[in-house]
Tab-separated table of C-alpha atoms in Angstrom:
chain	number	residue	atom	x	y	z
A	249	UNK	CA	30.784	1.179	-9.950
A	250	UNK	CA	31.880	-1.394	-7.456
A	251	UNK	CA	31.887	-1.507	-3.677
A	252	UNK	CA	29.243	-1.071	-1.011
A	253	UNK	CA	26.305	1.295	-1.468
A	254	UNK	CA	27.589	4.089	0.764
A	255	UNK	CA	31.030	3.845	-0.730
A	256	UNK	CA	29.555	4.156	-4.202
A	257	UNK	CA	27.640	7.226	-3.086
A	258	UNK	CA	30.725	8.980	-1.743
A	259	UNK	CA	32.715	8.083	-4.887
A	260	UNK	CA	29.983	9.423	-7.150
A	261	UNK	CA	30.080	12.814	-5.480
A	262	UNK	CA	33.282	13.700	-7.362
A	263	UNK	CA	31.520	13.461	-10.746
A	264	UNK	CA	27.938	14.396	-9.607
A	265	UNK	CA	25.862	17.144	-11.017
A	266	UNK	CA	24.515	19.934	-8.806
A	267	UNK	CA	21.171	18.092	-8.419
A	268	UNK	CA	22.920	14.807	-7.720
A	269	UNK	CA	25.060	16.445	-4.990
A	270	UNK	CA	21.888	17.715	-3.352
A	271	UNK	CA	20.508	14.147	-3.547
A	272	UNK	CA	23.734	12.641	-2.155
A	273	UNK	CA	23.870	15.076	0.775
A	274	UNK	CA	20.185	14.381	1.514
A	275	UNK	CA	20.647	10.600	1.468
A	276	UNK	CA	23.738	10.747	3.708
A	277	UNK	CA	21.832	12.814	6.247
A	278	UNK	CA	19.136	10.087	6.614
A	279	UNK	CA	19.891	7.068	8.817
A	280	UNK	CA	20.204	3.873	6.828
A	281	UNK	CA	17.574	2.075	8.870
A	282	UNK	CA	15.165	4.887	7.869
A	283	UNK	CA	16.039	5.019	4.181
A	284	UNK	CA	15.253	1.302	3.612
A	285	UNK	CA	11.619	1.963	4.699
A	286	UNK	CA	11.117	5.038	2.498
A	287	UNK	CA	9.335	4.846	-0.900
A	288	UNK	CA	10.848	6.632	-3.818
A	289	UNK	CA	7.954	9.111	-3.619
A	290	UNK	CA	8.638	9.873	0.023
A	291	UNK	CA	12.372	10.381	-0.557
A	292	UNK	CA	11.753	12.644	-3.579
A	293	UNK	CA	9.311	14.806	-1.569
A	294	UNK	CA	11.637	14.923	1.379
A	295	UNK	CA	14.701	15.971	-0.589
A	296	UNK	CA	12.752	18.100	-3.118
A	297	UNK	CA	14.072	16.255	-6.171
A	298	UNK	CA	12.313	14.406	-8.961
A	299	UNK	CA	11.687	10.666	-8.667
A	300	UNK	CA	13.369	10.255	-12.069
A	301	UNK	CA	16.533	11.902	-10.665
A	302	UNK	CA	16.706	9.245	-7.929
A	303	UNK	CA	16.187	6.405	-10.394
A	304	UNK	CA	18.919	7.770	-12.752
A	305	UNK	CA	21.300	8.222	-9.815
A	306	UNK	CA	20.750	4.652	-8.568
A	307	UNK	CA	21.417	3.384	-12.049
A	308	UNK	CA	24.581	5.545	-12.144
A	309	UNK	CA	25.716	3.765	-8.955
A	310	UNK	CA	25.281	0.413	-10.761
A	311	UNK	CA	21.858	-0.651	-9.432
A	312	UNK	CA	18.714	-1.492	-11.397
A	313	UNK	CA	16.770	1.196	-9.581
A	314	UNK	CA	15.858	2.604	-6.198
A	315	UNK	CA	14.423	-0.679	-4.924
A	316	UNK	CA	17.599	-2.527	-5.891
A	317	UNK	CA	19.677	0.126	-4.146
A	318	UNK	CA	17.605	-0.228	-0.954
A	319	UNK	CA	17.997	-3.978	-1.075
A	320	UNK	CA	21.772	-3.800	-1.192
A	321	UNK	CA	21.815	-1.107	1.479
A	322	UNK	CA	19.753	-3.373	3.731
A	323	UNK	CA	22.079	-6.310	3.219
A	324	UNK	CA	25.175	-4.223	3.801
A	325	UNK	CA	23.875	-2.590	6.943
A	326	UNK	CA	23.084	-5.936	8.530
A	327	UNK	CA	19.395	-5.203	8.808
A	328	UNK	CA	18.445	-8.483	7.213
A	329	UNK	CA	20.709	-10.453	9.546
A	330	UNK	CA	19.413	-8.694	12.627
A	331	UNK	CA	15.884	-9.385	11.625
A	332	UNK	CA	16.737	-13.065	10.919
A	333	UNK	CA	18.619	-13.540	14.163
A	334	UNK	CA	15.724	-12.237	16.264
A	335	UNK	CA	12.967	-13.982	14.360
A	336	UNK	CA	11.071	-15.285	17.400
A	337	UNK	CA	7.354	-15.849	17.816
A	338	UNK	CA	7.224	-12.990	20.394
A	339	UNK	CA	8.913	-10.481	18.103
A	340	UNK	CA	6.513	-11.295	15.234
A	341	UNK	CA	3.544	-10.862	17.540
A	342	UNK	CA	4.796	-7.514	18.679
A	343	UNK	CA	5.302	-6.397	15.094
A	344	UNK	CA	1.761	-7.309	14.208
A	345	UNK	CA	0.264	-5.581	17.215
A	346	UNK	CA	2.420	-2.520	16.515
A	347	UNK	CA	1.226	-2.455	12.905
A	348	UNK	CA	-2.457	-2.442	13.988
A	349	UNK	CA	-1.861	0.123	16.657
A	350	UNK	CA	-0.024	2.477	14.311
A	351	UNK	CA	-2.747	2.135	11.635
A	352	UNK	CA	-5.500	2.745	14.197
A	353	UNK	CA	-3.953	6.052	15.033
A	354	UNK	CA	-3.987	7.157	11.432
A	355	UNK	CA	-7.406	5.954	10.324
A	356	UNK	CA	-10.290	8.401	10.108
A	357	UNK	CA	-13.490	6.617	10.972
A	358	UNK	CA	-15.653	9.429	9.675
A	359	UNK	CA	-13.941	8.897	6.343
A	360	UNK	CA	-14.785	5.187	6.549
A	361	UNK	CA	-18.439	6.040	7.131
A	362	UNK	CA	-18.476	8.221	3.966
A	363	UNK	CA	-16.803	5.422	1.980
A	364	UNK	CA	-19.270	2.885	3.389
A	365	UNK	CA	-22.279	4.969	2.361
A	366	UNK	CA	-20.848	5.345	-1.159
A	367	UNK	CA	-20.251	1.585	-1.422
A	368	UNK	CA	-23.815	0.803	-0.285
A	369	UNK	CA	-25.207	3.105	-2.956
A	370	UNK	CA	-22.855	1.875	-5.673
A	371	UNK	CA	-24.119	-0.083	-8.683
A	372	UNK	CA	-20.938	-2.143	-8.687
A	373	UNK	CA	-18.002	-2.367	-6.297
A	374	UNK	CA	-14.556	-3.781	-7.292
A	375	UNK	CA	-11.351	-4.351	-5.286
A	376	UNK	CA	-8.064	-4.771	-7.117
A	377	UNK	CA	-4.390	-5.317	-6.149
A	378	UNK	CA	-1.469	-7.348	-7.492
A	379	UNK	CA	0.872	-9.688	-5.654
A	380	UNK	CA	0.098	-9.768	-1.926
A	381	UNK	CA	-2.330	-6.894	-2.387
A	382	UNK	CA	-4.444	-9.206	-4.561
A	383	UNK	CA	-4.877	-11.404	-1.465
A	384	UNK	CA	-6.242	-8.480	0.534
A	385	UNK	CA	-8.521	-7.546	-2.343
A	386	UNK	CA	-9.986	-11.071	-2.161
A	387	UNK	CA	-10.363	-10.638	1.611
A	388	UNK	CA	-12.410	-7.487	1.047
A	389	UNK	CA	-14.747	-9.508	-1.271
A	390	UNK	CA	-15.014	-12.347	1.286
A	391	UNK	CA	-15.627	-10.124	4.313
A	392	UNK	CA	-18.183	-7.743	2.697
A	393	UNK	CA	-20.109	-10.625	1.105
A	394	UNK	CA	-21.377	-11.422	4.634
A	395	UNK	CA	-23.094	-8.095	4.773
A	396	UNK	CA	-24.569	-8.008	1.294
A	397	UNK	CA	-21.871	-5.980	-0.456
A	398	UNK	CA	-20.823	-7.944	-3.557
A	399	UNK	CA	-17.286	-7.031	-4.517
A	400	UNK	CA	-15.720	-8.080	-7.828
A	401	UNK	CA	-12.085	-9.000	-7.612
A	402	UNK	CA	-9.412	-10.624	-9.783
A	403	UNK	CA	-5.626	-10.853	-9.553
A	404	UNK	CA	-5.272	-10.556	-13.368
A	405	UNK	CA	-4.129	-6.944	-14.302
A	406	UNK	CA	-5.649	-7.318	-17.826
A	407	UNK	CA	-9.061	-8.230	-16.406
A	408	UNK	CA	-8.745	-5.497	-13.820
A	409	UNK	CA	-8.312	-2.942	-16.641
A	410	UNK	CA	-11.119	-4.380	-18.731
A	411	UNK	CA	-13.581	-4.530	-15.875
A	412	UNK	CA	-12.747	-0.975	-14.809
A	413	UNK	CA	-13.177	0.269	-18.349
A	414	UNK	CA	-16.905	-0.653	-18.125
A	415	UNK	CA	-17.505	0.999	-14.716
A	416	UNK	CA	-19.090	4.438	-14.364
A	417	UNK	CA	-19.825	7.292	-12.034
A	418	UNK	CA	-22.277	5.211	-9.925
A	419	UNK	CA	-19.544	2.585	-9.224
A	420	UNK	CA	-16.695	2.261	-6.735
A	421	UNK	CA	-13.268	0.690	-7.120
A	422	UNK	CA	-10.959	-0.059	-4.172
A	423	UNK	CA	-7.257	-0.124	-5.171
A	424	UNK	CA	-4.707	-1.657	-2.880
A	425	UNK	CA	-0.993	-0.969	-3.212
A	426	UNK	CA	1.392	-0.819	-0.211
A	427	UNK	CA	3.910	1.264	-2.132
A	428	UNK	CA	1.335	3.191	-4.167
A	429	UNK	CA	3.717	2.795	-7.113
A	430	UNK	CA	2.523	-0.446	-8.663
A	431	UNK	CA	2.197	0.277	-12.373
A	432	UNK	CA	-0.660	-2.114	-13.044
A	433	UNK	CA	-2.801	-0.569	-10.298
A	434	UNK	CA	-1.907	2.980	-11.402
A	435	UNK	CA	-3.108	2.020	-14.920
A	436	UNK	CA	-6.446	0.933	-13.391
A	437	UNK	CA	-6.667	4.172	-11.471
A	438	UNK	CA	-6.208	6.140	-14.623
A	439	UNK	CA	-9.000	4.221	-16.371
A	440	UNK	CA	-11.293	4.681	-13.358
A	441	UNK	CA	-10.605	8.387	-13.151
A	442	UNK	CA	-11.373	8.795	-16.868
A	443	UNK	CA	-14.706	7.101	-16.284
A	444	UNK	CA	-15.553	9.156	-13.173
A	445	UNK	CA	-15.522	6.055	-11.028
A	446	UNK	CA	-15.239	6.686	-7.249
A	447	UNK	CA	-11.674	5.575	-6.258
A	448	UNK	CA	-10.796	4.377	-2.745
A	449	UNK	CA	-7.044	3.793	-2.282
A	450	UNK	CA	-5.537	1.663	0.480
A	451	UNK	CA	-1.784	2.404	0.745
A	452	UNK	CA	1.082	3.265	3.076
A	453	UNK	CA	2.324	6.282	1.225
A	454	UNK	CA	0.344	9.560	0.881
A	455	UNK	CA	2.712	11.082	-1.742
A	456	UNK	CA	2.708	8.056	-3.986
A	457	UNK	CA	1.544	8.190	-7.694
A	458	UNK	CA	-1.554	6.133	-6.826
A	459	UNK	CA	-2.662	8.476	-4.071
A	460	UNK	CA	-3.032	11.328	-6.632
A	461	UNK	CA	-6.009	9.546	-8.156
A	462	UNK	CA	-7.829	8.863	-4.916
A	463	UNK	CA	-11.145	10.300	-3.916
A	464	UNK	CA	-10.712	8.604	-0.514
A	465	UNK	CA	-7.473	7.227	1.095
A	466	UNK	CA	-7.142	4.738	3.896
A	467	UNK	CA	-3.602	4.573	5.279
A	468	UNK	CA	-1.770	1.602	6.596
A	469	UNK	CA	1.233	2.943	8.499
A	470	UNK	CA	3.213	-0.259	8.475
A	471	UNK	CA	5.927	0.244	5.811
A	472	UNK	CA	8.134	-2.419	4.268
A	473	UNK	CA	11.870	-2.603	3.761
A	474	UNK	CA	12.969	-3.587	0.294
A	475	UNK	CA	13.852	-7.130	1.436
A	476	UNK	CA	10.490	-7.803	3.149
A	477	UNK	CA	8.472	-8.137	-0.065
A	478	UNK	CA	4.946	-8.086	1.407
A	479	UNK	CA	5.487	-8.672	5.100
A	480	UNK	CA	2.812	-10.293	7.254
A	481	UNK	CA	2.658	-7.137	9.438
A	482	UNK	CA	1.623	-5.101	6.379
A	483	UNK	CA	-1.088	-7.606	5.491
A	484	UNK	CA	-2.353	-7.574	9.093
A	485	UNK	CA	-2.597	-3.757	9.125
A	486	UNK	CA	-4.624	-3.747	5.878
A	487	UNK	CA	-6.848	-6.562	7.273
A	488	UNK	CA	-7.517	-4.285	10.178
A	489	UNK	CA	-8.602	-1.513	7.816
A	490	UNK	CA	-10.900	-3.915	6.023
A	491	UNK	CA	-12.578	-4.849	9.283
A	492	UNK	CA	-12.973	-1.181	10.243
A	493	UNK	CA	-14.620	-0.606	6.875
A	494	UNK	CA	-16.858	-3.587	7.416
A	495	UNK	CA	-18.076	-2.137	10.699
A	496	UNK	CA	-18.624	1.282	9.090
A	497	UNK	CA	-20.856	-0.397	6.443
A	498	UNK	CA	-22.655	-2.341	9.187
A	499	UNK	CA	-23.317	0.911	10.983
A	500	UNK	CA	-24.580	2.646	7.783
A	501	UNK	CA	-26.946	-0.211	6.933
A	502	UNK	CA	-28.566	-0.131	10.402
A	503	UNK	CA	-31.151	-2.839	10.985
A	504	UNK	CA	-30.627	-4.274	7.489
A	505	UNK	CA	-27.131	-5.271	8.393
A	506	UNK	CA	-28.310	-7.979	10.825
A	507	UNK	CA	-30.630	-9.399	8.137
A	508	UNK	CA	-27.731	-9.705	5.680
A	509	UNK	CA	-25.399	-11.313	8.161
A	510	UNK	CA	-28.058	-13.808	9.345
A	511	UNK	CA	-28.785	-14.803	5.757
A	512	UNK	CA	-25.111	-15.311	5.142
A	513	UNK	CA	-24.682	-17.365	8.339
A	514	UNK	CA	-27.713	-19.555	7.534
A	515	UNK	CA	-26.439	-20.197	3.963
A	516	UNK	CA	-23.365	-22.038	5.339
A	517	UNK	CA	-24.854	-23.459	8.498
A	518	UNK	CA	-25.111	-26.916	6.993
A	519	UNK	CA	-21.492	-26.974	5.781
A	520	UNK	CA	-20.204	-28.337	9.041
A	521	UNK	CA	-20.681	-31.946	10.032
């Protein structure tokens, strides 16, 4: 098919199956500036259709998949241009603050305390993500090292799988995926579940494939459009979650927490001139 995304959708209705017509009607009822922030899992749940149906329909329209469809829809609606034209320091600051405020409303601190206790008692703790999520996995390792929690991390999906394959029921793995649909991380989750490893998921989407494997979920409410590709606001919101988790661990450790942080501080005290 040729033409703009919405034009292709309207044209496809004439040859659509019953299920595809349901999908088309559902998509047309959702504002464009809302669709571009939805994951395939969210859209499938909202319209009560299978994710595979959405993927097949997008390919029928001439796109590589749902993400490609959203990217073209974003371009055609002018969302990318509006974001670029207003790219000021003040707007970025507001986005970051909003991301933290939204996430703070969704986070359950009692759940963080439970996760913290589990991590303290774990034999081994790992944090894994790919792409930008690998950066936040490294941040978890760096932040928690100050308080005596040693976290193994690597951006290599093969190593992630191998390390997880040797974890057990006394260990904890933290899996980070904004979309919750990253195949490499889902593969790690499957290995962890098979080994009875405690799984903590950090994601934006509660109906995602990754969320199904979680024993505990921490939600970042900042969602990305297809063209953002790991926005700074998303990273900021997850950094906020990491710091909340750090404080939960500090609280659970009690007096020992100060000893760990003082040791860490003294270890690098001579690093400055």
